[in-house]
Amino acid sequence: MQSILQQDIQYLAGVGPNRRKMLSDELGIHTFGDLLEYYPYKHVDRSRLYAIRELTGDMPFVQVKGHILSFETFKMSARKKRVVAHFTDGLGKVMDLTWFNYADSALKKYKVGTEYVVFGRPQVFNGRIQLVHPDMEEADKLELSAMGMQPYYNTSEKMKKSSLNSRAIEKLTKTLLDTLKEPIPETIPDFITQKLHLVSRDEALRHIHYPQNAKQLEQARLRLKFEELFFVQLNILRYASDQRRKYRGYVFSKVGDHFNTFYKENLPFPLTEAQKRVIREIRKDMGSGRQMNRLLQGDVGSGKTLVALMSMLIALDNGYQACIMAPTEILAEQHLQTIMDFLEGLPIRVALLTGIVKGKRRQEILDGLLDGTVQILVGTHAVIEDTVQFARLGMVVVDEQHRFGVAQRAKLWSKSTNPPHVLVMTATPIPRTLAMTLYGDLDVSIIDELPPGRKPVVTQHVYDRSLPSLYDSIRNQIRQGRQVYIVFPLIEESEKIDLKNLEDGFQVLTQVFPEFRLSKVHGKMKPADKEAEMQKFVSGETQILVATTVIEVGVNVPNASVMVILEAQRFGLSQLHQLRGRVGRGADQSYCILVTCLELSADTRKRIDIMCETNDGFRIAEADLKLRGPGDLEGTQQSGMAFDLKIADIARDGQVVQMARDEAQLIIDEDPLCCSDRYALLWRKLKELRKTNINWGVIS
């Protein structure tokens, strides 16, 4: 059976070399097994015949048995016509079958008096029920009782032009299933499927394509979703277990002068209870003798950088160096400035290493890392280059982890005799089910409390026709001594157009606000020019910062109280939330104004409404996941979702994710060395999966 599933798809009856190339190029189907795992995106119940008198215009797909009474042809233009067939079920009612395309073909193909089963979505036109471009088959050639629920498959336009539409895929799948006389081999032992009340793999794969009823379909979906998520979780937990077993972490046994002096003399404000709790969790990890791998989640402004710094000071107190890696130069520079401000007056050498640090300055930093005089390194991807070596690297902080793959994170391990303790930070709140899949090898800490005195940002939605009154509100805020961000979208696909929009918009805004000074910042500016413009805003020299999403991270201006986001419909929820986090950092009431056009899609309106309803980053992230799916979320293409889930949906299958996680954890607890005969089937399957084109390295 295994060899049959691995057989080249061209040898399936009805395929051949040409169709094989099309299936391979368009859908990635190379073997019999690939076709089996190309699942339908929906099913339509073909088990019931309707009478015409039962049909209404708001029903889904239906099928009716009957015959054509007559045809009518209506000229629509010089080259186009509409063909209508008057169709009866013999029970006294008539409906219309209508073709706009392939009208001549319909006239030739279908005959008056022949009995057909027609299938389509009913509509009402001129007071009569009609089906537009219906599926039709001669009734005596159909086994209606055997059809059950008909599968529908996604296909490309190129495939449809070559007659490889959904119906053709359906027929190929049926041919394949008829070919497979023996049961399809299992991938999960019976004692697990029976315990969880899951159907066999054979039953699931047959019923996912051809279920007889909704219950069979649901059982097949559950089994296949579980299998998909289970092997992802098993791989993640196997990897985490291996790491814990193989690598001893440095034991940071003391909290010394660096930490205590900072805590007593430099701490800018009292820690929140959430910050204290997270520091305790980190402290426990670093003293446990095993390598820390911890994910720190917290909303913008919750104080993650302070927690990271205090953790790094514990490493310094134990005679080790620390490093913080950020995804962009702006964010790295912001971290450097923040850390230098926090550590003012303390005898700690901090250095910055990014791509623009060259020559003598770079060599001085590299020498300082090697001899241990550079105690804290702040940098971008530059820190994982082979030329960067440390004397004793004991602690690594990775900021905005969703911008880095695990392979990059792991490169830092080679910088040390033992792997350093790792703290992964993100200001992008990650829904629990997604975190279990993207960061399943990490322990999780959450800072779910903002520093005292912070007022929630008030978010409002206005239409672009109301800009004059919005400008008046901005003037009022600036006259009270506040500062304002005005953000233009800058999306890569249309960068030149967007840049022109920003430049034109800046000119307009200088005319709208002649009494105020404006700065302009975008990603195409030279770093020195960008920094100079930002500094003008930070110092209060300019009152309005006109920018692109370059300010999403790395800008901290407590006096800025208004964030205006133009064309907000072009932003995702998480990005809107990140931008909103730039204000509300001082004691004054802050505002985020989302400006959109009047015409909005239902999904866009939902996004805007959610932003106005809540400041809770986790609730926003859950909503974003449901609206956009994991593969579309900011950054996930670079990290854990580089593999494609064929049937499971992390946004909607949270319970199945948890079930898969729990079962995988039980197996790892019982068989940490992955060598028990009881689980041999699972380890064999996992080994097979790791040879596929799935990039398992990013999820383990």
XYZ file of C-alpha atoms in Angstrom:
700
model
C 0.000 0.000 0.000
C 2.789 2.380 0.861
C 4.296 1.936 -2.611
C 0.905 2.628 -4.234
C 0.551 5.939 -2.349
C 4.054 6.927 -3.457
C 3.322 6.092 -7.100
C 3.669 8.904 -9.641
C 0.282 10.564 -10.243
C 0.634 10.272 -14.039
C -0.036 6.527 -13.749
C -3.520 7.092 -12.316
C -6.192 6.433 -14.954
C -7.286 9.770 -16.420
C -4.051 11.667 -15.686
C -1.111 11.022 -18.039
C 1.973 13.248 -18.607
C 0.171 16.518 -19.488
C -2.239 16.466 -16.568
C 0.577 15.291 -14.306
C 2.547 18.474 -15.106
C -0.524 20.627 -14.500
C -1.301 18.941 -11.155
C 2.328 19.188 -10.101
C 2.850 22.830 -11.139
C -0.470 24.202 -9.948
C -1.310 22.129 -6.846
C 1.914 20.381 -5.832
C 0.323 16.970 -6.452
C 3.068 14.517 -7.483
C 1.894 11.154 -6.107
C -1.256 9.170 -5.363
C -0.791 10.119 -1.702
C -0.644 13.842 -2.552
C -3.985 13.579 -4.369
C -5.537 11.794 -1.386
C -4.385 14.651 0.843
C -5.707 17.355 -1.480
C -8.853 17.968 0.532
C -12.124 19.522 -0.691
C -12.781 23.066 0.548
C -16.524 22.384 0.870
C -19.216 19.750 0.330
C -22.726 20.128 -1.028
C -25.490 17.685 -0.116
C -26.433 15.774 -3.296
C -28.422 13.106 -1.482
C -31.771 14.914 -1.684
C -34.002 15.765 -4.653
C -36.186 18.888 -4.334
C -39.519 19.673 -5.944
C -39.567 23.018 -7.819
C -42.402 24.227 -5.577
C -40.027 23.919 -2.543
C -37.383 26.251 -3.967
C -36.804 29.835 -2.823
C -34.220 32.446 -3.816
C -32.299 32.263 -0.527
C -31.553 28.523 -0.557
C -28.054 27.032 -1.015
C -27.333 24.470 -3.740
C -30.196 22.138 -4.627
C -30.895 19.428 -7.193
C -34.074 18.742 -9.118
C -35.002 15.814 -11.368
C -37.078 16.506 -14.490
C -36.945 17.330 -18.196
C -36.662 20.330 -20.546
C -39.938 21.492 -22.111
C -38.449 24.030 -24.536
C -35.593 26.482 -25.214
C -35.671 30.250 -25.760
C -32.785 32.380 -27.058
C -32.404 36.108 -26.239
C -29.902 38.335 -28.059
C -27.835 40.390 -25.590
C -25.338 41.995 -27.994
C -23.906 41.442 -31.474
C -21.802 38.536 -30.236
C -23.569 37.409 -27.099
C -26.865 35.705 -26.321
C -28.711 34.212 -23.384
C -30.235 30.735 -23.604
C -33.095 29.764 -21.292
C -34.440 26.206 -20.941
C -37.896 25.822 -19.379
C -37.599 22.848 -17.012
C -40.326 20.875 -15.207
C -40.220 18.209 -12.504
C -43.580 16.862 -13.697
C -45.358 18.128 -10.564
C -47.018 21.145 -12.148
C -44.259 23.761 -11.674
C -41.705 25.119 -14.165
C -38.347 26.824 -13.563
C -35.709 28.302 -15.888
C -32.200 27.054 -16.572
C -30.090 29.950 -17.879
C -26.769 30.126 -19.735
C -24.918 33.370 -20.508
C -21.654 31.650 -21.412
C -21.396 28.606 -23.667
C -25.007 29.193 -24.761
C -24.552 27.426 -28.120
C -22.894 24.505 -26.352
C -25.909 24.149 -24.018
C -28.297 24.140 -27.011
C -26.315 21.338 -28.656
C -25.689 19.275 -25.527
C -29.098 19.176 -23.808
C -32.253 17.734 -25.403
C -35.958 18.415 -24.924
C -37.687 15.480 -23.219
C -34.533 13.785 -21.850
C -34.651 13.315 -18.073
C -31.865 15.172 -16.243
C -30.788 15.867 -12.675
C -29.935 19.588 -12.526
C -27.883 21.088 -9.731
C -27.276 24.732 -8.800
C -28.115 27.670 -6.549
C -31.715 28.889 -6.996
C -32.396 32.566 -7.750
C -35.583 34.473 -8.474
C -35.753 36.363 -11.798
C -38.949 37.946 -13.155
C -40.931 36.091 -10.492
C -39.609 32.631 -11.502
C -37.010 30.339 -10.014
C -33.912 29.997 -12.176
C -30.594 28.141 -11.984
C -27.723 29.887 -13.787
C -25.142 27.612 -15.467
C -26.402 24.505 -13.651
C -24.586 21.175 -13.477
C -26.636 18.668 -15.482
C -26.362 14.918 -15.917
C -28.710 12.423 -17.481
C -30.741 10.886 -14.668
C -30.258 7.283 -15.727
C -26.456 7.691 -15.546
C -26.515 8.935 -11.944
C -26.593 6.840 -8.803
C -28.222 9.465 -6.604
C -28.333 7.335 -3.510
C -24.547 6.836 -3.755
C -23.640 10.497 -4.339
C -24.067 11.710 -0.770
C -22.259 14.991 -0.297
C -20.394 16.235 -3.353
C -16.836 17.545 -2.773
C -15.606 20.823 -4.262
C -11.880 21.391 -4.859
C -9.924 24.598 -5.385
C -8.351 24.768 -8.848
C -6.538 27.521 -10.738
C -7.779 29.400 -13.801
C -5.057 27.696 -15.836
C -6.402 24.288 -14.760
C -9.986 25.193 -15.587
C -8.951 26.178 -19.120
C -7.453 22.694 -19.482
C -10.674 21.031 -18.234
C -9.110 20.235 -14.849
C -11.883 21.805 -12.799
C -13.298 20.692 -9.441
C -15.421 18.007 -11.077
C -12.365 16.557 -12.836
C -10.398 16.427 -9.557
C -13.410 14.747 -7.945
C -13.440 12.041 -10.632
C -9.681 11.447 -10.299
C -10.031 11.106 -6.532
C -12.882 8.628 -6.955
C -10.779 6.598 -9.401
C -7.915 6.561 -6.897
C -10.110 5.470 -3.976
C -11.603 2.687 -6.120
C -8.026 1.582 -6.938
C -7.089 1.302 -3.256
C -8.640 -2.058 -2.362
C -6.664 -2.527 0.879
C -7.153 -0.214 3.885
C -4.929 2.890 3.826
C -2.114 2.386 6.398
C -2.485 3.934 9.851
C -0.187 6.652 11.179
C -1.513 6.726 14.754
C -1.745 3.624 17.003
C -5.198 2.189 17.729
C -4.899 2.782 21.481
C -4.716 6.548 20.824
C -7.472 6.749 18.192
C -9.784 4.594 20.322
C -9.132 6.630 23.451
C -9.923 9.875 21.589
C -12.850 8.333 19.627
C -11.213 9.083 16.263
C -12.034 7.154 13.107
C -9.289 5.220 11.276
C -7.093 6.961 8.708
C -8.624 4.834 5.953
C -12.145 5.853 6.933
C -11.141 9.507 7.315
C -9.453 9.774 3.914
C -12.346 8.073 2.135
C -15.020 10.114 3.903
C -13.255 13.472 3.604
C -13.774 13.140 -0.143
C -17.041 11.186 -0.266
C -19.066 11.394 2.958
C -22.607 10.070 2.887
C -23.767 12.579 5.486
C -22.630 15.492 7.650
C -21.670 13.243 10.588
C -19.240 11.196 8.480
C -17.715 14.407 7.150
C -17.270 15.861 10.646
C -15.631 12.667 11.935
C -13.236 12.621 8.962
C -12.319 16.285 9.461
C -11.672 15.824 13.182
C -9.396 12.829 12.604
C -7.357 14.556 9.871
C -7.102 17.856 11.761
C -5.939 16.021 14.860
C -3.336 14.046 12.898
C -1.937 17.188 11.279
C -1.699 19.169 14.503
C -0.593 16.182 16.566
C 2.576 15.598 14.524
C 3.411 19.312 14.622
C 3.065 19.302 18.428
C 4.893 15.980 18.801
C 7.806 17.378 16.811
C 7.947 20.588 18.855
C 7.798 18.762 22.201
C 10.308 16.125 21.079
C 12.705 18.920 20.146
C 12.184 20.796 23.426
C 12.675 17.585 25.418
C 15.913 16.831 23.534
C 17.224 20.322 24.181
C 16.512 20.137 27.901
C 18.169 16.743 28.124
C 21.231 17.521 26.001
C 22.072 21.026 27.136
C 22.796 22.046 30.670
C 22.273 25.735 31.219
C 24.660 28.006 33.058
C 23.731 28.253 36.733
C 23.333 31.900 37.705
C 23.400 31.392 41.454
C 23.564 34.975 42.681
C 22.031 38.385 42.330
C 24.917 40.800 42.855
C 26.102 44.401 42.690
C 24.985 45.247 39.156
C 21.379 44.161 39.781
C 21.122 45.524 43.323
C 22.709 48.904 42.545
C 20.430 49.334 39.548
C 17.370 48.334 41.593
C 18.184 50.749 44.435
C 19.556 53.736 42.527
C 18.515 53.646 38.837
C 15.071 52.034 38.706
C 13.011 54.815 37.080
C 9.657 53.733 38.586
C 8.334 50.933 40.804
C 7.920 47.596 39.023
C 4.372 46.396 38.389
C 3.292 43.136 40.004
C 3.361 41.528 36.534
C 6.985 42.624 36.004
C 7.967 41.267 39.440
C 6.271 37.930 38.670
C 8.065 37.575 35.331
C 11.475 38.447 36.841
C 10.893 35.728 39.469
C 10.098 33.198 36.708
C 13.244 34.176 34.791
C 15.387 34.130 37.934
C 14.140 30.599 38.731
C 14.945 29.398 35.181
C 18.450 30.825 35.222
C 19.255 29.208 38.555
C 17.808 25.802 37.690
C 20.789 24.319 35.847
C 18.846 23.958 32.603
C 18.908 26.348 29.689
C 16.121 28.936 29.834
C 13.953 29.167 26.724
C 11.225 31.636 27.654
C 8.803 33.712 25.587
C 7.938 37.075 27.144
C 4.702 38.537 25.818
C 3.517 41.990 26.718
C 1.678 44.837 25.096
C 3.448 47.943 23.838
C 4.536 50.000 26.857
C 4.200 47.179 29.412
C 7.890 47.334 30.387
C 9.426 44.302 28.675
C 12.751 46.047 27.971
C 13.213 46.830 31.672
C 12.559 43.178 32.583
C 15.047 42.071 29.895
C 17.704 44.475 31.183
C 17.317 43.303 34.793
C 17.642 39.699 33.564
C 20.835 40.622 31.698
C 22.222 42.241 34.860
C 21.870 38.871 36.644
C 24.064 37.361 33.892
C 26.651 40.120 34.435
C 26.591 39.503 38.208
C 27.541 35.879 37.533
C 30.506 36.818 35.314
C 28.823 36.456 31.898
C 28.033 38.716 28.963
C 24.552 39.404 27.569
C 23.234 40.250 24.139
C 19.969 41.664 22.803
C 19.070 41.114 19.120
C 16.439 43.294 17.391
C 14.999 42.983 13.859
C 15.775 46.523 12.636
C 18.498 49.124 13.108
C 15.960 51.648 14.400
C 14.776 49.263 17.105
C 18.351 48.268 17.990
C 19.288 51.939 18.353
C 16.188 52.559 20.473
C 17.130 49.632 22.753
C 20.678 50.976 23.056
C 19.436 54.424 24.036
C 16.904 53.002 26.511
C 19.518 50.728 28.132
C 22.113 53.546 28.303
C 19.539 55.816 29.963
C 18.596 53.087 32.470
C 22.260 52.328 33.286
C 23.440 55.949 33.530
C 26.261 56.205 36.067
C 26.839 52.449 36.357
C 30.230 50.985 35.265
C 28.786 48.755 32.528
C 30.051 48.828 28.927
C 27.265 48.580 26.348
C 27.966 48.455 22.586
C 25.876 48.577 19.407
C 26.581 46.272 16.464
C 24.553 46.675 13.262
C 25.308 46.474 9.549
C 26.354 50.139 9.420
C 28.991 49.764 12.148
C 32.197 49.413 10.108
C 35.985 49.603 10.206
C 37.887 50.576 13.361
C 34.726 51.060 15.431
C 33.512 47.552 14.541
C 36.890 45.999 15.333
C 36.950 47.679 18.752
C 33.566 46.120 19.564
C 34.645 42.664 18.328
C 37.823 42.895 20.458
C 35.787 44.001 23.460
C 33.453 41.014 23.082
C 36.399 38.622 22.900
C 38.194 40.018 25.955
C 34.947 40.416 27.911
C 35.098 44.194 28.359
C 31.900 44.664 26.307
C 29.348 43.323 28.785
C 26.090 43.991 26.928
C 25.847 43.887 23.117
C 22.840 45.395 21.349
C 22.489 44.532 17.673
C 20.597 43.301 14.634
C 21.200 40.138 12.574
C 24.841 41.315 12.531
C 25.389 39.698 15.950
C 24.922 36.171 14.543
C 27.708 36.563 11.969
C 30.602 34.120 12.370
C 33.086 36.934 13.046
C 31.226 37.915 16.220
C 32.623 35.889 19.137
C 32.106 36.352 22.876
C 34.342 35.602 25.861
C 31.441 34.258 27.980
C 27.972 34.718 26.506
C 25.443 33.688 29.118
C 22.190 35.455 28.220
C 20.505 36.284 24.901
C 17.386 38.424 24.469
C 15.648 38.199 21.070
C 13.187 41.046 20.508
C 10.200 40.779 18.175
C 10.865 37.040 17.786
C 8.239 36.728 15.035
C 10.722 38.479 12.713
C 13.339 35.746 13.267
C 13.304 32.016 12.522
C 14.426 29.514 15.152
C 17.459 28.693 12.990
C 18.665 32.280 13.515
C 17.972 32.054 17.232
C 19.937 28.821 17.434
C 22.955 30.426 15.716
C 23.547 32.399 18.896
C 24.049 29.144 20.778
C 27.268 28.468 18.890
C 28.729 31.631 20.417
C 29.058 29.910 23.784
C 30.441 26.665 25.283
C 27.046 25.883 26.756
C 23.947 27.348 25.134
C 23.116 30.706 26.733
C 19.816 31.379 28.454
C 17.315 32.713 25.894
C 14.546 35.240 26.502
C 12.339 35.832 23.466
C 10.233 39.017 23.585
C 7.296 40.151 21.513
C 5.031 43.183 21.684
C 2.724 41.454 19.214
C 0.341 39.544 21.477
C 0.066 35.995 20.199
C -3.152 34.002 20.584
C -2.645 30.936 22.739
C -3.306 28.369 19.999
C -0.852 30.104 17.656
C 1.786 30.414 20.404
C 1.521 26.662 21.036
C 2.406 26.062 17.391
C 4.879 28.859 16.684
C 6.655 28.820 20.035
C 5.728 25.437 21.443
C 9.282 24.805 22.624
C 9.244 27.873 24.878
C 7.900 28.505 28.368
C 5.631 31.561 28.375
C 5.567 34.624 30.619
C 3.026 37.398 30.145
C 3.185 41.008 31.369
C -0.541 41.691 31.495
C -0.404 44.993 33.375
C 0.601 48.499 32.275
C 2.665 50.806 34.514
C 0.565 52.883 36.963
C -0.820 56.219 35.811
C -1.352 55.156 32.203
C -4.775 56.078 30.826
C -6.238 53.789 28.124
C -5.959 55.326 24.641
C -9.329 56.450 23.267
C -9.742 55.145 19.705
C -12.133 56.819 17.270
C -13.129 56.106 13.668
C -13.719 59.054 11.323
C -14.306 59.233 7.574
C -11.932 61.190 5.339
C -14.697 63.699 4.545
C -14.418 64.834 8.204
C -10.726 65.809 7.953
C -11.336 69.584 8.467
C -12.883 69.019 11.918
C -10.137 66.483 12.732
C -7.512 69.114 11.894
C -9.227 71.523 14.324
C -8.990 68.883 17.077
C -5.275 68.402 16.309
C -4.693 72.189 16.597
C -6.442 72.147 19.965
C -4.201 69.333 21.265
C -0.997 71.020 20.073
C -2.039 74.330 21.683
C -2.320 72.410 24.951
C 1.351 71.451 24.532
C 0.874 67.984 23.035
C 2.461 66.409 19.946
C 0.868 64.437 17.108
C 1.764 61.545 14.793
C 0.152 61.444 11.342
C 0.802 58.087 9.640
C 0.535 57.371 5.926
C 0.441 53.763 4.704
C 3.550 52.521 2.948
C 2.988 49.083 1.472
C 5.857 47.460 -0.451
C 3.880 46.505 -3.557
C 3.092 50.146 -4.296
C 6.030 51.832 -2.595
C 6.595 54.514 -5.243
C 2.944 55.545 -5.268
C 2.777 55.528 -1.469
C 5.984 57.530 -1.163
C 4.508 60.120 -3.526
C 1.333 60.139 -1.416
C 3.439 60.784 1.684
C 5.425 63.585 -0.001
C 2.254 65.198 -1.382
C 0.492 64.692 1.931
C 3.355 66.348 3.801
C 3.107 69.411 1.535
C -0.661 69.597 2.131
C -0.208 69.282 5.900
C 2.385 72.090 5.990
C -0.261 74.295 4.361
C -3.019 73.050 6.725
C -0.825 73.718 9.793
C 1.300 76.764 8.868
C 1.501 77.779 12.528
C 3.271 74.522 13.573
C 6.555 72.802 12.731
C 6.457 69.367 11.078
C 8.970 66.501 10.737
C 8.855 63.807 8.067
C 10.176 60.234 8.399
C 10.027 57.249 6.046
C 12.038 54.087 5.409
C 13.733 55.372 2.234
C 15.541 58.195 4.053
C 19.231 57.973 4.970
C 19.604 56.780 8.585
C 21.263 60.054 9.664
C 18.457 62.172 8.133
C 15.800 59.930 9.675
C 17.454 60.137 13.089
C 17.735 63.944 12.838
C 14.024 64.300 12.012
C 13.022 61.942 14.806
C 15.198 63.787 17.273
C 13.453 67.052 16.381
C 10.154 65.427 17.341
C 11.546 63.757 20.477
C 12.984 67.088 21.685
C 9.716 68.926 20.975
C 11.246 71.136 18.276
C 8.547 69.886 15.883
C 4.944 69.320 16.930
C 3.775 66.955 14.165
C 5.614 63.874 12.913
C 4.398 62.813 9.465
C 5.584 59.249 8.955
C 5.068 55.788 7.549
C 4.919 52.614 9.641
C 8.652 53.039 10.280
C 7.488 54.431 13.635
C 5.623 51.221 14.477
C 8.579 50.285 16.658
C 11.399 52.249 18.160
C 9.901 55.660 18.974
C 9.060 56.662 22.526
C 7.707 60.194 22.978
C 5.595 60.486 26.176
C 4.393 63.971 25.151
C 2.791 62.642 21.939
C -0.906 62.205 22.675
C -2.542 61.841 19.239
C -1.990 59.125 16.620
C -3.793 59.774 13.318
C -3.695 56.816 10.911
C -4.734 57.752 7.378
C -6.247 55.082 5.098
C -6.541 52.846 8.172
C -8.404 50.285 6.049
C -5.043 49.326 4.507
C -3.578 48.140 7.823
C -3.985 44.845 9.661
C -5.289 44.764 13.223
C -1.929 43.963 14.812
C -0.238 46.798 12.929
C -2.944 49.262 13.952
C -2.508 48.151 17.557
C 1.290 48.562 17.344
C 0.911 52.078 15.948
C -1.607 52.982 18.656
C 1.001 51.891 21.214
C 3.169 54.885 20.251
C 0.793 57.158 22.201
C -0.554 56.821 25.729
C 2.963 56.735 27.172
C 2.544 59.821 29.332
C 0.039 60.852 32.005
C -2.236 62.764 29.591
C -5.294 61.330 27.869
C -4.259 60.086 24.420
C -6.218 59.457 21.238
C -5.885 57.215 18.187
C -7.895 58.386 15.172
C -8.548 55.855 12.394
C -9.349 57.673 9.152
C -10.969 55.654 6.344
C -12.981 56.126 3.176
C -16.745 55.717 3.382
C -16.944 52.435 1.438
C -15.554 49.600 3.580
C -15.755 45.823 3.266
C -17.409 43.854 6.080
C -14.035 42.503 7.297
C -12.463 45.969 7.310
C -15.389 47.393 9.265
C -14.978 44.568 11.791
C -11.282 45.423 12.192
C -12.016 49.099 12.757
C -14.828 48.306 15.235
C -12.578 45.969 17.256
C -9.900 48.667 17.485
C -12.450 51.152 18.793
C -13.889 48.663 21.312
C -10.748 47.433 23.072
C -7.116 48.175 23.954
C -6.516 44.525 24.898
C -3.735 43.295 22.607
C -4.594 39.630 23.173
C -8.232 40.112 22.223
C -7.104 42.022 19.132
C -4.637 39.267 18.198
C -7.357 36.587 18.519
C -9.650 38.650 16.283
C -6.825 39.220 13.780
C -6.107 35.497 13.655
C -9.771 34.733 12.935
C -10.124 37.455 10.312
C -6.865 36.910 8.460
C -5.618 33.401 9.278
C -2.187 32.511 10.683
C -0.331 32.663 7.378
C -1.319 36.316 6.890
C -0.365 37.584 10.315
C 2.519 40.018 10.569
C 5.755 38.081 10.450
C 4.403 34.549 10.680
C 5.599 33.759 7.175
C 9.138 34.253 8.500
C 8.669 31.955 11.433
C 6.425 29.142 12.545
C 3.831 29.089 9.794
C 6.283 28.362 7.004
C 4.621 24.935 6.849
C 1.123 24.701 5.355
C -1.694 23.137 7.296
C -3.837 21.326 4.739
C -7.022 21.009 6.773
C -6.537 22.321 10.322
C -7.163 26.005 11.062
C -5.332 27.309 14.112
C -7.752 30.237 14.385
C -10.816 28.007 14.648
C -9.497 24.656 15.867
C -8.227 25.704 19.284
C -9.733 22.661 21.024
C -8.082 20.273 18.552
C -4.730 22.074 19.001
C -5.045 21.569 22.765
C -6.085 17.920 22.374
C -3.101 17.292 20.080
C -0.761 19.093 22.475
C -1.969 17.130 25.510
C -1.627 13.776 23.743
C 1.827 14.631 22.382
C 2.973 15.683 25.868
C 1.819 12.359 27.360
C 3.860 10.471 24.755
C 7.011 12.567 25.305
C 6.647 12.086 29.089
C 6.370 8.298 28.630
C 9.007 7.939 25.895
C 11.443 10.896 26.071
C 14.143 9.008 24.128
C 11.694 8.198 21.283
C 12.668 4.512 21.286
C 9.670 2.633 22.743
C 8.146 -0.061 20.492
C 4.731 1.101 21.720
C 5.212 4.391 19.837
C 7.378 3.106 16.953
C 4.628 3.929 14.415
C 4.634 7.579 15.523
C 8.413 8.011 15.428
C 8.503 6.405 11.980
C 5.837 8.794 10.666
C 7.562 11.803 12.239
C 10.811 10.796 10.562
C 9.002 10.604 7.194
C 7.462 14.042 7.701
C 10.825 15.575 8.492
C 12.038 14.469 5.038
C 9.242 16.365 3.296
C 9.431 19.960 2.093
C 7.913 21.176 5.360
C 10.393 23.454 7.069
C 10.213 21.768 10.461
C 13.267 23.714 11.607
C 11.196 26.832 12.054
C 8.781 25.158 14.438
C 11.286 23.310 16.548
